[in-house]
Every structure is written in C-alpha cells, then in structure tokens.
PDB file of C-alpha atoms in Angstrom:
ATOM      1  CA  UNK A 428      -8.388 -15.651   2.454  1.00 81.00           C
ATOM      2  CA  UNK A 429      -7.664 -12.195   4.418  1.00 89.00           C
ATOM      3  CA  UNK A 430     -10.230  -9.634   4.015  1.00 91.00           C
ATOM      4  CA  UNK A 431     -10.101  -6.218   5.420  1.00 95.00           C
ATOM      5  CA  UNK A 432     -13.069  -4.097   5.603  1.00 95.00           C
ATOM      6  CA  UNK A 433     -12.735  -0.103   6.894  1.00 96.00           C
ATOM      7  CA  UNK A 434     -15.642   2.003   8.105  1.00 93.00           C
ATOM      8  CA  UNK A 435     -16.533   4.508   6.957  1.00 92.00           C
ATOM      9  CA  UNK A 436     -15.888   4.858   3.435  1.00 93.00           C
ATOM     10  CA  UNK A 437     -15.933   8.676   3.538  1.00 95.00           C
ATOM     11  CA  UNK A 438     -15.843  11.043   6.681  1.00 96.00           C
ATOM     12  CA  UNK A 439     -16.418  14.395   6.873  1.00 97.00           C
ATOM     13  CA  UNK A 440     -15.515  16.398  10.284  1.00 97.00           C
ATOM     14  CA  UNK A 441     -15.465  19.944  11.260  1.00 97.00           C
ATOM     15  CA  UNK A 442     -11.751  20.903  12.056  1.00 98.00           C
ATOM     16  CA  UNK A 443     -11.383  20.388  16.381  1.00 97.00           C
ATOM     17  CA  UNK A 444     -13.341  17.524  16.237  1.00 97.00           C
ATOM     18  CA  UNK A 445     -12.011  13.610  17.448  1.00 97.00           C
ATOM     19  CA  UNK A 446     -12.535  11.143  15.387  1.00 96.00           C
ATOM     20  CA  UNK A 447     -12.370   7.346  14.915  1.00 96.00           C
ATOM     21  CA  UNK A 448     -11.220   5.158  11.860  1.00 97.00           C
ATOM     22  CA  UNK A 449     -12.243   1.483  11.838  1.00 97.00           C
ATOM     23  CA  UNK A 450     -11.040  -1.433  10.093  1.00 97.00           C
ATOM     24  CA  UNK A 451     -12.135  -5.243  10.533  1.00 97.00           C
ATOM     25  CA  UNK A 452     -10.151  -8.398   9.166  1.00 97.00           C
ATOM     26  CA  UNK A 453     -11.291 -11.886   8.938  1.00 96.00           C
ATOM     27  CA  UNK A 454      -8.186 -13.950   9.714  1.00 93.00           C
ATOM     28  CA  UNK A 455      -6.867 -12.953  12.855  1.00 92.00           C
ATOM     29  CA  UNK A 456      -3.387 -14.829  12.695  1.00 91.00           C
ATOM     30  CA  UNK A 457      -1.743 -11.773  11.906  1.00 92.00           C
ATOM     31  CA  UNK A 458       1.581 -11.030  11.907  1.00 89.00           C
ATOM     32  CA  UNK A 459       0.784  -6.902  12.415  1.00 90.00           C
ATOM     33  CA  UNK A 460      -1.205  -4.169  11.578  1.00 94.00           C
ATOM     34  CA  UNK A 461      -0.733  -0.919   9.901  1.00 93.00           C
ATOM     35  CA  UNK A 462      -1.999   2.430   9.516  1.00 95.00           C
ATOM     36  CA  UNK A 463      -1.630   4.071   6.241  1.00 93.00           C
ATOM     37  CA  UNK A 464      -2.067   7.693   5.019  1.00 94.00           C
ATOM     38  CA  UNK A 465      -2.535   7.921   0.747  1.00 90.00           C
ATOM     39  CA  UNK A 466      -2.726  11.418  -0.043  1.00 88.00           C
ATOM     40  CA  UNK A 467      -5.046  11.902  -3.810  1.00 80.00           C
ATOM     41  CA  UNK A 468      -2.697  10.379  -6.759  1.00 71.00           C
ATOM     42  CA  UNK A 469       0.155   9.796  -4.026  1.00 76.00           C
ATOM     43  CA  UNK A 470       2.379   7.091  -2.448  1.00 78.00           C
ATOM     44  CA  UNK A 471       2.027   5.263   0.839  1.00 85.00           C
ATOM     45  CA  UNK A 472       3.192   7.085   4.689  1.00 87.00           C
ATOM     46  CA  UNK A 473       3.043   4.709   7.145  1.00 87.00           C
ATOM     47  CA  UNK A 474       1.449   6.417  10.269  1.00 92.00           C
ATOM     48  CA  UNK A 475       1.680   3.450  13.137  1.00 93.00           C
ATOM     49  CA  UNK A 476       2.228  -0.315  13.294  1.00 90.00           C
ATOM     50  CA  UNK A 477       1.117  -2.296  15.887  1.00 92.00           C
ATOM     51  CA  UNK A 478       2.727  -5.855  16.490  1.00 91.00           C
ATOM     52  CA  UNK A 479       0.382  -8.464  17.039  1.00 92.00           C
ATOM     53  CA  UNK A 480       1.386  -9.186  20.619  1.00 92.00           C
ATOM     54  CA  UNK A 481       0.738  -5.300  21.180  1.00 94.00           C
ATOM     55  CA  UNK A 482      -2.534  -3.769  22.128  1.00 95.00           C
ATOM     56  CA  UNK A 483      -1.809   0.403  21.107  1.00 95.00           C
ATOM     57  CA  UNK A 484       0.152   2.575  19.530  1.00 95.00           C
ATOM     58  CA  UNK A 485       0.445   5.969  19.916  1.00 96.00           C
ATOM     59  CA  UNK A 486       2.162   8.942  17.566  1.00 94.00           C
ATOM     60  CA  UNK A 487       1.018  12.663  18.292  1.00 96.00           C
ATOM     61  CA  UNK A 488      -2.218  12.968  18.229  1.00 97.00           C
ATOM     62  CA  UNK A 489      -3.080   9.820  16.519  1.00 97.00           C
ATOM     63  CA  UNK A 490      -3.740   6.202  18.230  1.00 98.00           C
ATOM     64  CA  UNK A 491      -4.126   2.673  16.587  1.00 97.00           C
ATOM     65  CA  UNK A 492      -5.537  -0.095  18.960  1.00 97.00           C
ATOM     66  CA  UNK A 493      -5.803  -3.391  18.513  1.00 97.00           C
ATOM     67  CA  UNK A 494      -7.686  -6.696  19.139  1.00 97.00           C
ATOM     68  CA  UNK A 495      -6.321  -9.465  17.497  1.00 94.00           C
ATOM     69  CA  UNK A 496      -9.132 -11.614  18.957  1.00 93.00           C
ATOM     70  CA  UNK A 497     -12.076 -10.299  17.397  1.00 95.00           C
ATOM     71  CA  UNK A 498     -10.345  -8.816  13.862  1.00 96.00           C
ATOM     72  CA  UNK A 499     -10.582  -5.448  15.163  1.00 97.00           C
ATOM     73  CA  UNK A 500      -8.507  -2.216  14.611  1.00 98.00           C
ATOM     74  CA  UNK A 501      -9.759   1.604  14.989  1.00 98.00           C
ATOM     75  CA  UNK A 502      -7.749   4.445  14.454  1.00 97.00           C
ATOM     76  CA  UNK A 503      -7.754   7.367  16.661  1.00 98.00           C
ATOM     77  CA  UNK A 504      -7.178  11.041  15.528  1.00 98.00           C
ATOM     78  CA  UNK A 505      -7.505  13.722  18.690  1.00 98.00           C
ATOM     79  CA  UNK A 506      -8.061  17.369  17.260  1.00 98.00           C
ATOM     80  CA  UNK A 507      -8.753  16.693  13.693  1.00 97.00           C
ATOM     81  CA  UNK A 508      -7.126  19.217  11.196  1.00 97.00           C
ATOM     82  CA  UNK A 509      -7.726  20.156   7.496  1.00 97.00           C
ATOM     83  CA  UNK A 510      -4.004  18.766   6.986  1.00 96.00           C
ATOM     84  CA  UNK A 511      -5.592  15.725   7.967  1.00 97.00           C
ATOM     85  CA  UNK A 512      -7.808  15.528   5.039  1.00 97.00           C
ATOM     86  CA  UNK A 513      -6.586  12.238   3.345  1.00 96.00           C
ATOM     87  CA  UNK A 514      -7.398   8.583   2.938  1.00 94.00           C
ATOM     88  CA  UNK A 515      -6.760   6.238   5.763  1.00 96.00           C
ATOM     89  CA  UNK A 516      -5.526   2.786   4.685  1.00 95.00           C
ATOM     90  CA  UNK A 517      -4.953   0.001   7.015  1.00 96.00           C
ATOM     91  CA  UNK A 518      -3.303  -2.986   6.038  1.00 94.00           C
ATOM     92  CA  UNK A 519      -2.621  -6.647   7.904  1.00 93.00           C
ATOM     93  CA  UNK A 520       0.343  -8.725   7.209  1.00 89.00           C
ATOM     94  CA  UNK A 521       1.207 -12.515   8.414  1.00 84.00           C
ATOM     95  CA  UNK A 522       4.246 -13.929   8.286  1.00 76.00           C
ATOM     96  CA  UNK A 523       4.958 -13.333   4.936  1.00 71.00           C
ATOM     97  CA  UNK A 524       5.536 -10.547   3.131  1.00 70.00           C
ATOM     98  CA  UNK A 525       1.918 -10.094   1.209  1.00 76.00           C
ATOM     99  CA  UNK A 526       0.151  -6.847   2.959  1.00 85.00           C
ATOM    100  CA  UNK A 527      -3.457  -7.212   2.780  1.00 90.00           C
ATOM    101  CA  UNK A 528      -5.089  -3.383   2.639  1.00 92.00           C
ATOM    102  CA  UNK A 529      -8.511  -2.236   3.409  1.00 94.00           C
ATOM    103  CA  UNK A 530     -10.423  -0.022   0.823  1.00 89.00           C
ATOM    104  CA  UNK A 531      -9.715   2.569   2.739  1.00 93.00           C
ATOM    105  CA  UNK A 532     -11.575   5.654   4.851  1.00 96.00           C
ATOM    106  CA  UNK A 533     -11.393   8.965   2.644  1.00 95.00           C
ATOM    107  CA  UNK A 534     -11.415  11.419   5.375  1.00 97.00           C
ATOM    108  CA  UNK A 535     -12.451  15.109   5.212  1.00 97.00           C
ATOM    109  CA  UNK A 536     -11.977  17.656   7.849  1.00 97.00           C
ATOM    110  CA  UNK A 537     -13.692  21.338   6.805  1.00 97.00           C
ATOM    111  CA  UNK A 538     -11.987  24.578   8.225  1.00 95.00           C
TER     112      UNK A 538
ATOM    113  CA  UNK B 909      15.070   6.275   6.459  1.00 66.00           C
ATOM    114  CA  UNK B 910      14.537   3.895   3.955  1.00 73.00           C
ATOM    115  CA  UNK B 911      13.642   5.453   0.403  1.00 82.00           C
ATOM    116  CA  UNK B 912      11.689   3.886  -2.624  1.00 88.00           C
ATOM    117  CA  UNK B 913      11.472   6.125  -5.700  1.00 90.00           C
ATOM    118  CA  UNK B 914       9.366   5.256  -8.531  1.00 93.00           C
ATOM    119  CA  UNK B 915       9.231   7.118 -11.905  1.00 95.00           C
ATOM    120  CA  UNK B 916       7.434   7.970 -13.714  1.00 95.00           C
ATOM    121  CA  UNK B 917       4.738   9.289 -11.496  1.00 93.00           C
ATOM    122  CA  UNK B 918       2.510   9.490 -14.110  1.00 94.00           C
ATOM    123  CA  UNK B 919       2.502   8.716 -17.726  1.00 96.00           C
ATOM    124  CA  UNK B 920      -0.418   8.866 -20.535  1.00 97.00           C
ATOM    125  CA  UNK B 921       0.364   6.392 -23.874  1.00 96.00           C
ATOM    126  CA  UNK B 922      -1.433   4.821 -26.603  1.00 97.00           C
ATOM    127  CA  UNK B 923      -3.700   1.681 -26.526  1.00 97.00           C
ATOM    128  CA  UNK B 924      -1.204  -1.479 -27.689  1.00 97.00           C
ATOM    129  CA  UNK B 925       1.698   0.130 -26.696  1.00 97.00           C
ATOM    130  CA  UNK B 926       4.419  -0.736 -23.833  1.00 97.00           C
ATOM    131  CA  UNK B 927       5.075   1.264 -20.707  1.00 97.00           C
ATOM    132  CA  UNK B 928       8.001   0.861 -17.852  1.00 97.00           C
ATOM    133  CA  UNK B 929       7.739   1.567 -14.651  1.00 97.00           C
ATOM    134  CA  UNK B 930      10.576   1.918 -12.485  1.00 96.00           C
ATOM    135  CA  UNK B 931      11.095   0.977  -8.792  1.00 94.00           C
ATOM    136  CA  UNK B 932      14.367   2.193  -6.840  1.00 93.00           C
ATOM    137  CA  UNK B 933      15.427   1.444  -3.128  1.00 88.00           C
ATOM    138  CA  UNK B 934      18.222   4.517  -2.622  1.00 88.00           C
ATOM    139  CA  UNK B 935      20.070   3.797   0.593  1.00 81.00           C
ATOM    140  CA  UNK B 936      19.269   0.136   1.038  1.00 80.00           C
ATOM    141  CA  UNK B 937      19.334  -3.364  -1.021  1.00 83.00           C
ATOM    142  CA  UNK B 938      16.383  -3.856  -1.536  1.00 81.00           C
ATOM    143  CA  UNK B 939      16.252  -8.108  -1.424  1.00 82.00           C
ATOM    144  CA  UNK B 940      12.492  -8.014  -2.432  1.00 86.00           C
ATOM    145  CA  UNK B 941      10.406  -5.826  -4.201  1.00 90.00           C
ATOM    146  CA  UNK B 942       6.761  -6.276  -4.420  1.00 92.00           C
ATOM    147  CA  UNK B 943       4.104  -4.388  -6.931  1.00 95.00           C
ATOM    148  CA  UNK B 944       0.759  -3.255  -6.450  1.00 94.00           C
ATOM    149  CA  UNK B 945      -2.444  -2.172  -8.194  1.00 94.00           C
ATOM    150  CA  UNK B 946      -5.268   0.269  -6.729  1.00 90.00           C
ATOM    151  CA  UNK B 947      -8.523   0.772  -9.221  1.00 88.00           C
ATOM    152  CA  UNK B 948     -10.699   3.642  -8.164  1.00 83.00           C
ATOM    153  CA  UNK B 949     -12.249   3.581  -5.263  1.00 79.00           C
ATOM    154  CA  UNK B 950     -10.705  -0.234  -4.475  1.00 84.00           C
ATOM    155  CA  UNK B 951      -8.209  -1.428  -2.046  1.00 86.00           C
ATOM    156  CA  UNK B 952      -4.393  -1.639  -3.229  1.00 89.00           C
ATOM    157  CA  UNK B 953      -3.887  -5.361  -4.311  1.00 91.00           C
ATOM    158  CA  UNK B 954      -0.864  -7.259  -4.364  1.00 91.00           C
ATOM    159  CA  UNK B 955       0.146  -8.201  -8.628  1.00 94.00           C
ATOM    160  CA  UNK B 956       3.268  -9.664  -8.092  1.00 93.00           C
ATOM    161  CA  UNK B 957       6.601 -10.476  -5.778  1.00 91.00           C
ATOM    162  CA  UNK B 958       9.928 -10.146  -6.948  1.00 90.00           C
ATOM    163  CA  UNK B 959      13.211 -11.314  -5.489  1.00 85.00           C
ATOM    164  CA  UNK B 960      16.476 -10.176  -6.631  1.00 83.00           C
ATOM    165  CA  UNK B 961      17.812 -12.495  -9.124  1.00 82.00           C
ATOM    166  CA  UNK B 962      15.020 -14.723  -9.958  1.00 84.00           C
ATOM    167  CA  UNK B 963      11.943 -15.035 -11.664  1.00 87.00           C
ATOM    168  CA  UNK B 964       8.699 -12.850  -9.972  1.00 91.00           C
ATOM    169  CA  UNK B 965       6.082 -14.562  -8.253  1.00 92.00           C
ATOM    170  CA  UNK B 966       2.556 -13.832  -9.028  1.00 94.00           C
ATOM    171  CA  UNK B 967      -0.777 -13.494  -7.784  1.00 91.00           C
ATOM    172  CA  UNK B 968      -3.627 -14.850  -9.027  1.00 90.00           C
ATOM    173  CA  UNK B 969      -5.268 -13.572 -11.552  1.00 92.00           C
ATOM    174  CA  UNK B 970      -1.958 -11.902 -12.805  1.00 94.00           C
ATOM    175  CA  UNK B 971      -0.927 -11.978 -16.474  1.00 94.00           C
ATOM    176  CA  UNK B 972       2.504 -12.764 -16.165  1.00 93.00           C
ATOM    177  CA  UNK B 973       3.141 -12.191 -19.789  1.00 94.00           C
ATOM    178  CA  UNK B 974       1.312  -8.745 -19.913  1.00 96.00           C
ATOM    179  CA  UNK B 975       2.963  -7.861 -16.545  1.00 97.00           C
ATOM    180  CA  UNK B 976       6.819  -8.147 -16.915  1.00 95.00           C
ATOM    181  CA  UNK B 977       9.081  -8.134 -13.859  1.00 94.00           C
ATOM    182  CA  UNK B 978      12.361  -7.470 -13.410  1.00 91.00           C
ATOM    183  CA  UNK B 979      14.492  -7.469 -10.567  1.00 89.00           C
ATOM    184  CA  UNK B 980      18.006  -7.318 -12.159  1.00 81.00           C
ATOM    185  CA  UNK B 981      19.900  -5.752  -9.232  1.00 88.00           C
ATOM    186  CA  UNK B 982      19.493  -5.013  -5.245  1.00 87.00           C
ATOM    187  CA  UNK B 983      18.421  -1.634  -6.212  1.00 90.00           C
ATOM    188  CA  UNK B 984      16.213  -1.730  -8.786  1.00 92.00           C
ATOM    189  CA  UNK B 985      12.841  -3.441 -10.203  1.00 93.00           C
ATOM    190  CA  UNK B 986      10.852  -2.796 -13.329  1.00 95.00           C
ATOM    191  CA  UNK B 987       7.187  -3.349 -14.371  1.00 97.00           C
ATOM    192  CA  UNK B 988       6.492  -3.568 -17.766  1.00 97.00           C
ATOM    193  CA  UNK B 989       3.332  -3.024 -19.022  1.00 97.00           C
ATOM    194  CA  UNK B 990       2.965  -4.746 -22.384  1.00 97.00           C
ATOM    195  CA  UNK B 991       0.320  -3.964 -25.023  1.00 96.00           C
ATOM    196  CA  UNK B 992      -1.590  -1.468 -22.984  1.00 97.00           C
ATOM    197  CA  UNK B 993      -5.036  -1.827 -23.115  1.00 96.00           C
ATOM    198  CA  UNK B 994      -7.178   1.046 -20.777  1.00 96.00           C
ATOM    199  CA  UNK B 995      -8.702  -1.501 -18.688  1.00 95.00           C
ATOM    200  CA  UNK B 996      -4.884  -1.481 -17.631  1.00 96.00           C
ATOM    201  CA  UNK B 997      -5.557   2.444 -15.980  1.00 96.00           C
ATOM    202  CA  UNK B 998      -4.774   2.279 -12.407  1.00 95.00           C
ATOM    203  CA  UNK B 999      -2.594   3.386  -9.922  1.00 93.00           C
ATOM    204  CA  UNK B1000       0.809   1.245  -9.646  1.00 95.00           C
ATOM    205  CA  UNK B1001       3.154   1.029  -6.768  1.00 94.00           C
ATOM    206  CA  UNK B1002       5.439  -0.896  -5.850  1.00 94.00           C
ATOM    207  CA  UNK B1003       7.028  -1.884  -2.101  1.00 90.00           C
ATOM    208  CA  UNK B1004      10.785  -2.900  -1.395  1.00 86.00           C
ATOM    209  CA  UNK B1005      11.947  -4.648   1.896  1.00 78.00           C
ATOM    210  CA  UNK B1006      15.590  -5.791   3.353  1.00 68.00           C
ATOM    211  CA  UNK B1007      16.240  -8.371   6.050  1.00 65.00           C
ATOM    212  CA  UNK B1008      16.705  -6.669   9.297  1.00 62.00           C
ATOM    213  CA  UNK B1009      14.885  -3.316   8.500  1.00 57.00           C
ATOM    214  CA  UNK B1010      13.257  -3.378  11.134  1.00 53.00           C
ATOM    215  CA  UNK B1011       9.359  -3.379  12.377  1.00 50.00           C
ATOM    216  CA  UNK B1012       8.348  -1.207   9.708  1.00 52.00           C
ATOM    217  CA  UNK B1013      10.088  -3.635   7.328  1.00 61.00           C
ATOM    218  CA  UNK B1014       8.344  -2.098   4.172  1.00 75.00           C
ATOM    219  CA  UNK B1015       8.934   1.092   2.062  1.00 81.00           C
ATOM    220  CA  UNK B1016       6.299   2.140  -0.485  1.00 87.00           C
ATOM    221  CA  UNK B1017       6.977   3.986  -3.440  1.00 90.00           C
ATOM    222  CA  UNK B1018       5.022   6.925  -4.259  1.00 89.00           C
ATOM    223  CA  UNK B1019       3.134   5.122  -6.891  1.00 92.00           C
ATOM    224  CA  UNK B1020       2.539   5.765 -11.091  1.00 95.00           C
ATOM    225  CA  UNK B1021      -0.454   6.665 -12.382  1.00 93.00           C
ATOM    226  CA  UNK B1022      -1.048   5.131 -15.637  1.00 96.00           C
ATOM    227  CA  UNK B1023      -4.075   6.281 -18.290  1.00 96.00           C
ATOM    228  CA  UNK B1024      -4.193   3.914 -21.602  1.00 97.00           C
ATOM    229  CA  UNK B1025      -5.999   6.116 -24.204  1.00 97.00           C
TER     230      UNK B1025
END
C-alpha cells in the first residue's frame, strides 16, 4: 500500500527566506505527483503536477522536483511570503483514480 | 477552469441525526466523483468512488450504510451522513473528474466541515 510521508510537519520562516517542502512515498510506480495548497477549514488548489516521466516543474516562484526512483519529491518556494502561510499537501496517484495525500507541511512565514 | 462546488461548507447538527452533503461539477460532466475525509491533523483519505449511474465503490473500512452515495446525474453527487455520531466530525470533500480533462484531471471541492454535537 502507498504511503506518503511530508517533512516537516510545521515550518516557520521569516518572510524573504527560501524554503523547501519534502514529501517521501513508498511505491514508486506512480502515475504523478502533486502539490497541494489547503488553506485552514478550506478546499484543495492545486499548485504543480509533475508527470512521472518528468523531473521539475516550475510556477512563479515555486518548484516541485521529482525522483521517481528513490520516492522522493521536495517542494521549492523562492522568497517566502506571509500569503504563503498555508498547509502544503502533496499527493501521488497511479493509474487509477485514488490520490494518495501526505499529512501535510503546515507552513508559517512571520512578517 | 473546471469548478466543483460543495455546500454546505459547514454545518453543526444533533447526535443521531442525518446530514447531506452536496457535490457539484458547474461547467463539466463530471463522469466520477470521489469523496474524502481529513481528521485533525491527518492526511485526507479516500471514503468512497462514485460513478455516474451506478452504485459507489468503497474503501475499506467504509460504512457503506452510514455513508450514502449518490451519483444521480453528470453534475451532481451526494454524501449522506446517516445517524451522526461525533466521532463522524471531520472535514469532507469531495473530487470530480471527466475523461479528457486534461493533466490536472481532478477538481476538488472546497470541502464541509461537519461537527456532531
């Protein structure tokens, strides 16, 4: 069975500051990958899907890599903002439709 | 884009009572619609899968019976909650996809909060 694990649990950055998300998965005959933003007591925005014959993926100021090989996945965010502030979900799907999410990174970035 | 609403966003009943929560794909036909649970502090995990027209599909675990699905029409699925019990408080949303939409292939409803008192 799938299991995705995401370090941290809970980040807090000054605002300016880089940053890196990471999430692990066990089985890596994945389909793709996704990055997830869950806002407190909200829905779902996807941020960036990688394929899993793709290595990156890039959106603003935010980059997903991954390696399929060794169940690997981080999460990039360049000039961190307190908009930011949120919880970072990733999520693996194979070829069926079943997403398999992390627990999630609850991120904080302080003014 | 694709949009999935969900109502209610939140909602408060009694203990033994039944709650519905509502899943609806606007601007696409939405062939299968899938429903989640987060607990605190967990991961979101999948309850159940529903295709239009036929009987849900689900998970492990699952109480089909306490957990009624209902995918009546391209546009719109339905949780029921039956007999609410507050170990039933979580966070529900629910996920609707289409043949040919693409990579992203999955729209997530902004999810209903549910408290059993």
């Amino acid at each position: 069975k799938q299991e995705v694990t995401q370090i941290p649990a809970a980040l807090s950055v000054p605002e300016g500051e880089n940053l890196v998300l990471n999430c692990s998965f066990t089985d890596s005959a994945i389909y793709n990958l996704q990055w997830f933003r869950q806002d407190p007591g909200k829905g779902l925005t996807s941020l960036l899907l990688i394929q899993s014959s793709q290595r990156e993926q890039t959106s603003g100021r935010l980059n997903a890599s991954l390696d399929k090989s060794s169940g690997r996945s981080t999460l990039y965010i360049a000039a961190s903002q307190p908009g930011d502030s949120a919880t970072y979900l990733c999520a693996v799907r194979h070829s069926g439709n079943q997403f398999y999410f992390g627990t999630g990174t609850s991120l904080t970035v302080i003014p | 884009g694709a949009v999935v609403s969900q109502h209610p966003s939140w909602v408060i009943c009694k203990s033994g009572t039944s709650v519905k929560i509502e899943c609806r794909s606007l601007d696409f036909q939405a062939t299968t619609m899938f429903w989640y649970r987060q607990f605190p502090k967990q991961s979101l995990m999948l309850m159940a899968t529903s295709n239009e027209g036929s009987k849900a599909t689900y998970e492990q675990g699952v109480e089909k019976d306490k957990f009624l699905i209902n995918h009546a029409s391209l546009t719109l699925s339905t949780l029921t909650v039956t007999s609410a019990h507050p170990e039933d408080s979580s966070f529900y949303i629910c996920s609707a996809t289409f043949p040919g939409q693409g990579n992203y292939g999955y729209t997530f409803g902004s999810g209903t909060r549910l408290t059993v008192v």
